[in-house]
């Protein structure tokens, strides 16, 4: 769409083109609604994907990949800012919401009509569009050594389905898959939505929701032109569905004066990266990340494999660089894994003052999180060391190396030094929880924001609590469920 007029009117305005936004756009257009999607990031052709990570971060990531989560333990966070959102840079691991969490969310948040059976067709729909499939039987070496260790411990694990059929191991998920095998929504739902008449306006950041007495009338949005000049436009809409992701949806709502239960319950999966030195060549830099996850200690603790490149290894070793820098020459014998915990701490999202681009994200790691991270490291390190690995290097200043099982099991009973940990996360949610419990939720059971007739949220922010699994599947299934409910209950 070429935006020439200063004021435009549309039937449904979707803000954000990621997992939630693309799903919403396809279904609403299919039902005959006129849909325009506004996306802050740019559209990038496939041949610009797969560049070095620093370049990819400039192109595809919010804040060029530098978003801190503040708290007593600062946590590094990244998310997408491009057509397709974070789905363009994620790893494509796919889970359905486990039955236990379906029940817990109904019990704790009073979500209506929410069951494993009622969610099934929505997961199936997303899985078919994203070609979700099991990874190949022949595993890359970094997965194979992980699998051997897990089996030697007698733990349960499984190869996780991925939205990456046809993956040829370019190891470039985080830089955008240059082969188009990893199914970011730019490869499937966005072209489908376009074929149904949806207009995607990229380089267009929504600054403010305009509202009057329980209705949103439209938005003020800033359009960036190729010559870097900008234009502020008002776009009027009958319905507005905000799908700007877990950090930006609450920031936009709060900036627009909508604050009740908004941005007060930021949840993440805190993650500790661990590099492992093996006796033999692993060549992790040449293969996709390890595809197994250990669910033996789920939902509190998950163990799995992480993206590996030589640059990332240097970053992971940098916490103890004087002790560990000489290891860089052994990079072919190393691979990176993680301990992720469900996250029981609490956090918040606030828009920055003075018009800055940055939202302020806070998360306070709980004692329970710390306990689980410590136990997770003990388990992961013992597993590798008892199965022949040479040494384990966690991203913790003051713990440069773990070389024996005895040193590893120590952390089953003791807490890691909290303030020395370098944690990261790529999973964020729950900033506008949905459900009928108005004392806890920002939106009803179908994402309609309380107090508004025509304002909805439909992205990671609506998950009422941390799911303890990779969240994209759950976000898409819930977004489709809510979109179908919108269609069934809205005249047009
Ligand atoms: C590196 C990485 C790896 C991951 N790996 C996995 C994985 O393997 N499996 C999994 O399930 N999940 C994974 N995730 C998480 C998953 O990708 C996200 O949970 C999911 O994409 C969130 O969907 P969403 O629609 O809420 O937000 P997004 O997909 O992030 O989309 C939000 C969009 O809104 C746009 N936007 C924001 N503010 C505005 C505004 N004001 N105006 C206009 N547009 C705006 C953004 O630019 C963005 O494009 C990963 C994430 C990352 C970053």
Coordinates of C-alpha atoms and ligand atoms in Angstrom, one line a residue:
X1 CA 0.0 0.0 0.0
X2 CA 1.3 3.4 -0.8
X3 CA 0.4 5.8 2.0
X4 CA -0.1 9.1 0.4
X5 CA -3.0 10.6 2.3
X6 CA -2.5 11.8 5.8
X7 CA -5.6 10.1 7.1
X8 CA -6.7 6.6 6.0
X9 CA -9.6 4.4 7.2
X10 CA -9.5 0.6 7.4
X11 CA -11.8 -2.1 8.8
X12 CA -9.2 -4.0 10.8
X13 CA -5.7 -2.7 11.7
X14 CA -3.3 -5.4 12.9
X15 CA -0.1 -4.0 14.5
X16 CA 2.9 -6.3 14.1
X17 CA 3.5 -9.1 11.5
X18 CA 5.1 -11.8 13.6
X19 CA 3.7 -15.1 14.9
X20 CA 0.5 -13.5 16.3
X21 CA 0.0 -10.8 13.7
X22 CA 0.4 -13.0 10.6
X23 CA -1.9 -15.6 11.9
X24 CA -4.6 -13.0 12.7
X25 CA -4.3 -11.4 9.3
X26 CA -4.7 -14.6 7.3
X27 CA -7.8 -15.7 9.2
X28 CA -9.5 -12.3 9.2
X29 CA -8.9 -11.8 5.5
X30 CA -10.1 -15.3 4.7
X31 CA -13.4 -14.4 6.4
X32 CA -13.7 -11.3 4.2
X33 CA -12.5 -8.5 6.5
X34 CA -10.4 -5.7 5.1
X35 CA -7.1 -6.0 6.9
X36 CA -4.0 -3.7 7.0
X37 CA -0.9 -4.8 8.9
X38 CA 1.5 -2.1 10.1
X39 CA 5.0 -3.4 10.7
X40 CA 7.7 -1.3 12.3
X41 CA 10.5 -3.3 10.7
X42 CA 11.4 -3.6 7.0
X43 CA 10.8 -6.3 4.5
X44 CA 14.1 -8.1 3.6
X45 CA 14.5 -10.4 0.7
X46 CA 15.7 -13.9 1.3
X47 CA 19.0 -13.2 -0.3
X48 CA 19.8 -10.7 2.4
X49 CA 19.3 -13.5 5.1
X50 CA 22.1 -15.6 6.5
X51 CA 24.7 -12.8 6.8
X52 CA 27.2 -12.6 9.7
X53 CA 25.4 -12.3 13.1
X54 CA 26.4 -8.6 13.6
X55 CA 25.0 -7.7 10.2
X56 CA 21.9 -9.8 10.7
X57 CA 21.3 -8.1 14.0
X58 CA 21.3 -4.7 12.4
X59 CA 18.9 -5.8 9.8
X60 CA 16.4 -8.1 11.6
X61 CA 16.6 -7.4 15.3
X62 CA 15.2 -4.8 17.6
X63 CA 17.9 -2.4 19.0
X64 CA 20.4 -4.2 16.7
X65 CA 20.2 -7.2 19.2
X66 CA 21.1 -5.2 22.3
X67 CA 18.1 -5.2 24.6
X68 CA 19.0 -5.6 28.3
X69 CA 16.5 -6.8 30.9
X70 CA 17.4 -4.9 34.1
X71 CA 17.3 -6.5 37.5
X72 CA 19.7 -7.8 40.2
X73 CA 20.9 -10.2 37.5
X74 CA 20.9 -8.4 34.1
X75 CA 19.7 -10.6 31.3
X76 CA 20.4 -10.2 27.6
X77 CA 17.3 -10.4 25.4
X78 CA 16.8 -10.3 21.7
X79 CA 13.6 -10.1 19.5
X80 CA 12.8 -9.6 15.9
X81 CA 12.0 -6.2 14.2
X82 CA 11.3 -7.0 10.6
X83 CA 8.5 -8.3 8.4
X84 CA 7.7 -11.7 10.1
X85 CA 9.0 -10.5 13.5
X86 CA 10.9 -13.0 15.7
X87 CA 9.8 -15.9 13.6
X88 CA 12.4 -14.9 11.0
X89 CA 15.3 -15.3 13.4
X90 CA 14.1 -18.1 15.7
X91 CA 15.2 -21.7 15.7
X92 CA 11.8 -23.1 14.7
X93 CA 11.5 -25.6 17.7
X94 CA 7.9 -26.5 18.0
X95 CA 5.8 -27.6 21.0
X96 CA 2.1 -27.8 21.8
X97 CA 1.0 -26.4 25.1
X98 CA 1.2 -29.3 27.5
X99 CA -2.1 -30.4 29.0
X100 CA -0.9 -29.5 32.5
X101 CA -0.6 -25.9 31.5
X102 CA -3.9 -25.8 29.7
X103 CA -5.5 -26.8 33.0
X104 CA -3.3 -24.5 35.1
X105 CA -4.3 -21.5 33.0
X106 CA -8.0 -22.3 33.2
X107 CA -7.7 -22.7 37.0
X108 CA -5.5 -19.6 37.6
X109 CA -6.8 -17.2 35.0
X110 CA -10.3 -18.4 34.3
X111 CA -9.8 -18.7 30.5
X112 CA -13.2 -19.8 28.9
X113 CA -13.6 -22.6 26.5
X114 CA -9.9 -23.6 26.8
X115 CA -9.0 -27.3 26.6
X116 CA -6.5 -29.6 24.8
X117 CA -9.3 -30.8 22.4
X118 CA -10.5 -27.3 21.5
X119 CA -6.9 -26.1 20.9
X120 CA -6.0 -29.2 18.7
X121 CA -7.3 -27.8 15.3
X122 CA -5.4 -24.5 15.9
X123 CA -2.1 -26.3 16.5
X124 CA -2.8 -28.6 13.5
X125 CA -3.5 -25.5 11.3
X126 CA -0.3 -23.8 12.3
X127 CA 1.8 -27.0 12.0
X128 CA 0.5 -27.6 8.5
X129 CA 1.2 -24.0 7.3
X130 CA 4.7 -24.1 8.8
X131 CA 5.4 -27.6 7.7
X132 CA 6.3 -28.7 11.2
X133 CA 8.1 -32.1 11.2
X134 CA 10.5 -34.3 13.2
X135 CA 14.2 -33.6 12.6
X136 CA 16.0 -36.2 10.5
X137 CA 17.1 -39.5 12.2
X138 CA 20.8 -38.9 11.5
X139 CA 21.8 -36.2 14.0
X140 CA 24.7 -33.8 13.7
X141 CA 27.5 -34.6 16.1
X142 CA 26.6 -31.9 18.7
X143 CA 23.2 -33.5 18.9
X144 CA 24.6 -37.1 18.9
X145 CA 26.9 -36.5 21.9
X146 CA 24.1 -34.9 23.8
X147 CA 21.8 -37.9 23.0
X148 CA 24.5 -40.4 24.2
X149 CA 24.9 -38.5 27.4
X150 CA 21.2 -38.3 28.1
X151 CA 20.7 -42.0 27.3
X152 CA 23.7 -42.9 29.6
X153 CA 21.9 -41.1 32.4
X154 CA 18.6 -42.9 31.7
X155 CA 16.8 -39.6 31.3
X156 CA 13.8 -38.9 29.0
X157 CA 14.5 -36.7 26.1
X158 CA 13.1 -36.2 22.7
X159 CA 14.1 -34.7 19.3
X160 CA 11.9 -31.6 19.1
X161 CA 9.8 -31.1 15.9
X162 CA 10.8 -28.0 14.0
X163 CA 9.2 -25.6 11.5
X164 CA 12.2 -26.3 9.3
X165 CA 11.5 -29.1 6.9
X166 CA 14.3 -29.2 4.3
X167 CA 16.9 -27.8 6.7
X168 CA 20.3 -28.2 5.2
X169 CA 22.4 -27.3 8.3
X170 CA 23.5 -23.8 7.2
X171 CA 23.5 -23.0 11.0
X172 CA 22.0 -19.6 10.1
X173 CA 18.6 -19.7 11.9
X174 CA 19.5 -16.7 14.0
X175 CA 20.5 -14.7 11.0
X176 CA 17.4 -15.5 8.9
X177 CA 17.5 -18.8 7.0
X178 CA 19.0 -18.0 3.6
X179 CA 17.5 -21.2 2.1
X180 CA 14.0 -20.4 3.3
X181 CA 13.9 -23.8 4.9
X182 CA 13.3 -22.5 8.5
X183 CA 9.7 -21.3 8.2
X184 CA 9.5 -17.7 9.4
X185 CA 6.0 -16.4 8.6
X186 CA 7.4 -14.4 5.7
X187 CA 7.7 -17.8 3.9
X188 CA 4.1 -18.9 4.4
X189 CA 1.4 -16.9 6.2
X190 CA 2.4 -13.5 4.9
X191 CA 2.3 -14.4 1.2
X192 CA -0.9 -16.2 1.9
X193 CA -2.4 -13.2 3.6
X194 CA -1.3 -11.0 0.7
X195 CA -3.0 -13.4 -1.7
X196 CA -6.2 -12.8 0.3
X197 CA -5.9 -9.0 0.0
X198 CA -4.1 -8.1 3.2
X199 CA -1.9 -5.0 2.8
X200 CA 1.4 -5.0 4.8
X201 CA 2.9 -1.6 5.4
X202 CA 6.5 -2.0 6.5
X203 CA 8.8 0.6 8.1
X204 CA 5.7 1.8 9.9
X205 CA 5.9 2.2 13.7
X206 CA 2.6 2.7 15.6
X207 CA 3.3 5.4 18.2
X208 CA -0.1 5.8 19.8
X209 CA -3.5 4.3 19.9
X210 CA -6.2 7.0 19.6
X211 CA -9.2 6.4 21.8
X212 CA -12.5 7.8 23.0
X213 CA -14.8 6.4 25.6
X214 CA -14.2 2.7 25.4
X215 CA -13.4 2.6 21.7
X216 CA -10.1 2.9 19.8
X217 CA -10.6 5.1 16.8
X218 CA -7.3 4.4 15.1
X219 CA -3.6 5.0 15.5
X220 CA -0.9 7.5 15.0
X221 CA 1.9 5.9 13.1
X222 CA 5.3 7.0 11.9
X223 CA 6.3 5.9 8.4
X224 CA 10.0 5.8 7.5
X225 CA 10.9 6.5 3.9
X226 CA 14.0 5.2 2.1
X227 CA 15.7 8.6 2.5
X228 CA 15.3 8.2 6.3
X229 CA 12.8 11.1 6.5
X230 CA 9.6 10.2 8.4
X231 CA 5.9 11.1 8.1
X232 CA 3.3 10.9 10.9
X233 CA 0.0 9.6 9.7
X234 CA -3.3 9.0 11.4
X235 CA -5.0 5.7 10.4
X236 CA -8.6 5.3 11.5
X237 CA -9.9 1.8 12.1
X238 CA -13.0 0.0 13.2
X239 CA -11.0 -2.6 15.0
X240 CA -7.4 -2.6 16.2
X241 CA -5.6 -5.9 17.1
X242 CA -2.2 -5.3 18.7
X243 CA 0.3 -8.1 17.9
X244 CA 3.6 -6.2 18.6
X245 CA 5.1 -8.9 20.8
X246 CA 5.6 -9.3 24.6
X247 CA 7.6 -6.1 25.1
X248 CA 6.1 -3.7 22.5
X249 CA 2.4 -4.5 23.0
X250 CA 2.4 -3.4 26.6
X251 CA 4.7 -0.4 25.9
X252 CA 2.2 0.8 23.2
X253 CA -0.8 0.3 25.4
X254 CA 0.7 2.1 28.3
X255 CA 2.0 4.9 26.1
X256 CA -1.7 5.3 25.0
X257 CA -2.9 5.5 28.6
X258 CA -4.2 1.8 28.8
X259 CA -2.5 0.5 32.0
X260 CA -4.7 -1.9 33.9
X261 CA -2.8 -5.1 34.3
X262 CA -0.7 -4.1 31.4
X263 CA 3.1 -4.6 31.5
X264 CA 3.1 -5.6 35.2
X265 CA 3.7 -9.4 34.8
X266 CA 6.6 -9.7 32.4
X267 CA 7.7 -13.4 32.2
X268 CA 10.7 -15.0 30.6
X269 CA 12.6 -18.3 30.4
X270 CA 15.9 -17.4 32.0
X271 CA 18.7 -19.3 30.3
X272 CA 22.3 -20.1 31.2
X273 CA 24.7 -21.0 28.4
X274 CA 27.3 -23.7 28.9
X275 CA 30.2 -24.5 26.5
X276 CA 31.5 -28.1 26.6
X277 CA 34.9 -29.3 25.5
X278 CA 34.9 -32.8 24.0
X279 CA 37.9 -35.1 23.2
X280 CA 36.9 -35.3 19.5
X281 CA 36.0 -32.9 16.8
X282 CA 32.3 -31.9 17.0
X283 CA 32.4 -29.1 14.3
X284 CA 29.3 -27.5 15.8
X285 CA 29.9 -24.4 13.7
X286 CA 29.1 -26.4 10.7
X287 CA 25.8 -27.8 11.8
X288 CA 22.4 -26.8 13.1
X289 CA 22.1 -26.5 16.9
X290 CA 21.5 -29.7 18.9
X291 CA 17.9 -30.7 18.4
X292 CA 17.2 -32.7 21.6
X293 CA 15.6 -31.3 24.7
X294 CA 15.7 -33.1 28.1
X295 CA 12.3 -33.0 29.7
X296 CA 13.1 -35.2 32.7
X297 CA 13.1 -32.2 35.0
X298 CA 10.3 -30.2 33.1
X299 CA 8.4 -28.0 33.7
X300 CA 11.0 -26.4 36.1
X301 CA 14.2 -27.1 34.2
X302 CA 14.9 -27.9 30.5
X303 CA 18.2 -28.8 29.0
X304 CA 19.0 -28.4 25.4
X305 CA 21.4 -27.2 22.7
X306 CA 22.3 -23.7 21.6
X307 CA 23.4 -21.9 18.5
X308 CA 27.2 -22.2 18.1
X309 CA 29.6 -20.0 16.1
X310 CA 33.2 -19.1 16.8
X311 CA 32.2 -15.6 17.7
X312 CA 29.5 -16.8 20.0
X313 CA 32.0 -19.2 21.7
X314 CA 34.3 -16.2 22.3
X315 CA 31.4 -14.3 23.9
X316 CA 30.4 -17.3 26.1
X317 CA 34.0 -17.7 27.3
X318 CA 34.5 -14.0 27.8
X319 CA 33.1 -14.1 31.4
X320 CA 36.4 -15.8 32.4
X321 CA 38.5 -14.6 29.4
X322 CA 42.0 -14.6 31.1
X323 CA 41.5 -18.2 32.1
X324 CA 39.7 -19.4 29.0
X325 CA 40.8 -17.5 26.0
X326 CA 43.4 -20.1 24.9
X327 CA 40.5 -22.6 24.4
X328 CA 39.5 -20.7 21.3
X329 CA 42.0 -22.8 19.3
X330 CA 39.9 -25.9 20.3
X331 CA 36.7 -24.6 18.9
X332 CA 36.2 -27.6 16.7
X333 CA 36.0 -29.8 19.8
X334 CA 33.4 -27.6 21.5
X335 CA 29.6 -27.1 21.4
X336 CA 27.2 -25.0 23.4
X337 CA 24.2 -26.2 25.4
X338 CA 21.8 -24.5 27.8
X339 CA 19.9 -24.8 31.1
X340 CA 16.6 -23.0 30.8
X341 CA 14.1 -22.6 33.7
X342 CA 10.4 -21.9 33.6
X343 CA 10.8 -18.6 35.2
X344 CA 8.9 -17.9 38.4
X345 CA 10.3 -14.4 39.0
X346 CA 8.3 -11.3 38.1
X347 CA 9.0 -8.4 35.8
X348 CA 7.6 -5.3 34.1
X349 CA 7.6 -3.4 30.8
X350 CA 7.4 0.3 30.7
X351 CA 7.7 2.7 27.7
X352 CA 10.8 4.8 28.0
X353 CA 10.3 8.5 28.7
X354 CA 11.4 11.4 26.5
X355 CA 10.4 9.6 23.3
X356 CA 13.3 7.1 23.4
X357 CA 13.0 4.0 21.3
X358 CA 13.8 1.7 24.2
X359 CA 11.2 0.2 26.4
X360 CA 12.4 -0.5 30.0
X361 CA 12.3 -4.2 30.8
X362 CA 12.8 -5.5 34.3
X363 CA 12.9 -9.0 35.7
X364 CA 13.8 -10.1 39.1
X365 CA 15.2 -13.6 39.1
X366 CA 13.5 -15.5 42.0
X367 CA 15.2 -17.8 44.5
X368 CA 13.3 -20.6 42.8
X369 CA 14.8 -19.6 39.4
X370 CA 18.3 -19.5 41.0
X371 CA 17.8 -23.0 42.6
X372 CA 16.6 -24.4 39.3
X373 CA 19.5 -22.9 37.3
X374 CA 22.0 -24.3 39.8
X375 CA 20.4 -27.8 39.7
X376 CA 20.2 -27.6 35.9
X377 CA 23.9 -26.8 35.6
X378 CA 24.7 -29.7 38.0
X379 CA 22.7 -32.1 35.9
X380 CA 24.0 -30.9 32.5
X381 CA 27.7 -30.8 33.6
X382 CA 27.5 -34.2 35.4
X383 CA 25.9 -35.7 32.3
X384 CA 28.7 -34.6 30.0
X385 CA 31.6 -35.2 32.4
X386 CA 30.4 -38.8 33.2
X387 CA 30.2 -39.5 29.5
X388 CA 33.7 -38.5 28.6
X389 CA 33.7 -34.8 28.0
X390 CA 36.9 -33.0 29.1
X391 CA 35.4 -29.9 30.7
X392 CA 32.4 -27.7 31.0
X393 CA 32.5 -23.9 30.9
X394 CA 29.4 -22.0 32.2
X395 CA 28.7 -18.3 31.5
X396 CA 29.4 -17.4 35.1
X397 CA 32.2 -15.1 36.3
X398 CA 34.3 -16.9 39.0
X399 CA 33.4 -20.4 37.8
X400 CA 35.8 -20.6 34.8
X401 CA 35.5 -24.4 34.5
X402 CA 33.9 -27.6 35.9
X403 CA 36.2 -30.6 35.3
X404 CA 34.8 -33.3 37.6
X405 CA 31.5 -34.8 38.4
X406 CA 32.2 -34.0 42.1
X407 CA 32.5 -30.3 41.2
X408 CA 29.3 -30.5 39.1
X409 CA 27.0 -32.1 41.7
X410 CA 27.9 -29.4 44.2
X411 CA 25.3 -27.2 42.6
X412 CA 22.5 -29.7 43.2
X413 CA 22.6 -28.4 46.8
X414 CA 24.2 -25.0 46.6
X415 CA 23.2 -21.9 44.7
X416 CA 25.3 -20.5 42.0
X417 CA 26.7 -17.0 42.7
X418 CA 23.7 -15.0 41.5
X419 CA 25.4 -11.7 40.7
X420 CA 28.1 -13.4 38.6
X421 CA 25.8 -15.1 36.2
X422 CA 25.5 -14.0 32.5
X423 CA 22.0 -15.0 31.6
X424 CA 20.1 -14.6 28.3
X425 CA 16.6 -15.2 27.0
X426 CA 14.7 -15.3 23.7
X427 CA 11.3 -16.2 25.2
X428 CA 9.2 -13.4 26.6
X429 CA 5.5 -13.3 27.4
X430 CA 2.6 -12.6 29.8
X431 CA 2.7 -8.8 29.8
X432 CA -1.1 -8.6 29.1
X433 CA -2.5 -11.8 30.4
X434 CA -5.8 -13.0 29.1
X435 CA -8.6 -14.7 31.0
X436 CA -11.8 -13.8 32.9
X437 CA -9.9 -12.9 36.1
X438 CA -10.0 -9.1 35.9
X439 CA -7.8 -9.0 39.0
X440 CA -5.0 -10.6 37.1
X441 CA -5.7 -10.1 33.4
X442 CA -5.6 -7.2 30.9
X443 CA -7.8 -8.9 28.3
X444 CA -10.7 -11.4 28.3
X445 CA -10.5 -15.0 27.3
X446 CA -10.3 -14.1 23.6
X447 CA -7.8 -11.2 23.9
X448 CA -10.3 -8.3 24.0
X449 CA -8.8 -5.6 26.2
X450 CA -11.0 -5.0 29.2
X451 CA -12.9 -1.7 29.0
X452 CA -12.7 -1.5 25.2
X453 CA -15.2 -2.6 22.5
X454 CA -12.8 -2.9 19.6
X455 CA -9.3 -3.3 21.0
X456 CA -7.6 -6.7 21.1
X457 CA -4.2 -8.2 21.8
X458 CA -3.2 -11.4 20.0
X459 CA 0.5 -12.2 20.5
X460 CA 3.0 -13.5 23.1
X461 CA 1.8 -10.9 25.6
X462 CA -1.6 -12.7 26.1
X463 CA -0.1 -15.9 27.4
X464 CA -1.2 -15.7 31.0
X465 CA 1.9 -17.4 32.4
X466 CA 5.3 -18.8 31.4
X467 CA 4.6 -22.0 29.4
X468 CA 7.9 -23.7 30.1
X469 CA 8.3 -24.7 26.5
X470 CA 9.2 -22.9 23.2
X471 CA 6.2 -20.6 22.9
X472 CA 5.6 -19.9 19.2
X473 CA 3.2 -22.9 18.7
X474 CA 1.1 -21.8 21.6
X475 CA 1.1 -18.1 20.5
X476 CA -0.1 -19.1 17.0
X477 CA -2.7 -21.6 18.2
X478 CA -4.2 -19.0 20.6
X479 CA -4.0 -16.3 18.0
X480 CA -6.0 -18.4 15.5
X481 CA -8.5 -19.4 18.2
X482 CA -9.0 -15.7 19.1
X483 CA -9.2 -14.7 15.5
X484 CA -11.9 -17.2 14.8
X485 CA -13.8 -16.0 17.8
X486 CA -13.5 -12.4 16.6
X487 CA -14.9 -13.5 13.2
X488 CA -17.8 -15.3 14.8
X489 CA -18.8 -12.4 17.0
X490 CA -18.1 -9.4 14.8
X491 CA -20.3 -8.0 12.1
X492 CA -18.8 -6.4 9.1
Ligands
LIG1 C1 16.6 -15.9 18.6 C2 15.3 -16.4 18.9 C3 15.1 -17.8 18.9 C4 13.8 -18.3 19.2 N1 13.6 -19.6 19.1 C5 12.3 -20.1 19.2 C6 12.1 -21.5 19.0 O1 12.9 -22.3 18.5 N2 10.8 -21.9 19.1 C7 9.8 -21.1 19.6 O2 8.7 -21.6 19.8 N3 10.0 -19.8 19.9 C8 11.3 -19.3 19.7 N4 11.5 -18.0 19.8 C9 10.4 -17.1 20.3 C10 9.3 -16.8 19.2 O3 9.9 -16.5 18.0 C11 8.4 -15.7 19.7 O4 7.9 -16.1 21.0 C12 7.3 -15.3 18.8 O5 7.7 -15.0 17.5 C13 6.5 -14.1 19.4 O6 5.4 -13.9 18.5 P1 4.7 -12.4 18.6 O7 3.8 -12.4 17.5 O8 4.3 -12.2 20.0 O9 5.9 -11.4 18.3 P2 6.9 -11.2 17.1 O10 7.0 -12.5 16.3 O11 8.2 -10.8 17.7 O12 6.3 -10.1 16.2 C14 6.1 -8.8 16.7 C15 6.2 -7.8 15.5 O13 5.6 -6.6 15.9 C16 6.4 -5.5 15.4 N5 6.2 -4.3 16.2 C17 6.5 -4.1 17.5 N6 6.1 -2.8 17.9 C18 5.5 -2.3 16.8 C19 4.9 -1.0 16.6 N7 4.8 -0.1 17.6 N8 4.3 -0.7 15.4 C20 4.4 -1.7 14.4 N9 5.0 -2.9 14.5 C21 5.5 -3.2 15.7 C22 7.8 -6.0 15.5 O14 8.7 -5.3 14.7 C23 7.7 -7.5 15.2 O15 7.9 -7.7 13.8 C24 12.7 -17.4 19.6 C25 12.9 -16.0 19.5 C26 14.2 -15.5 19.2 C27 14.4 -14.0 19.2

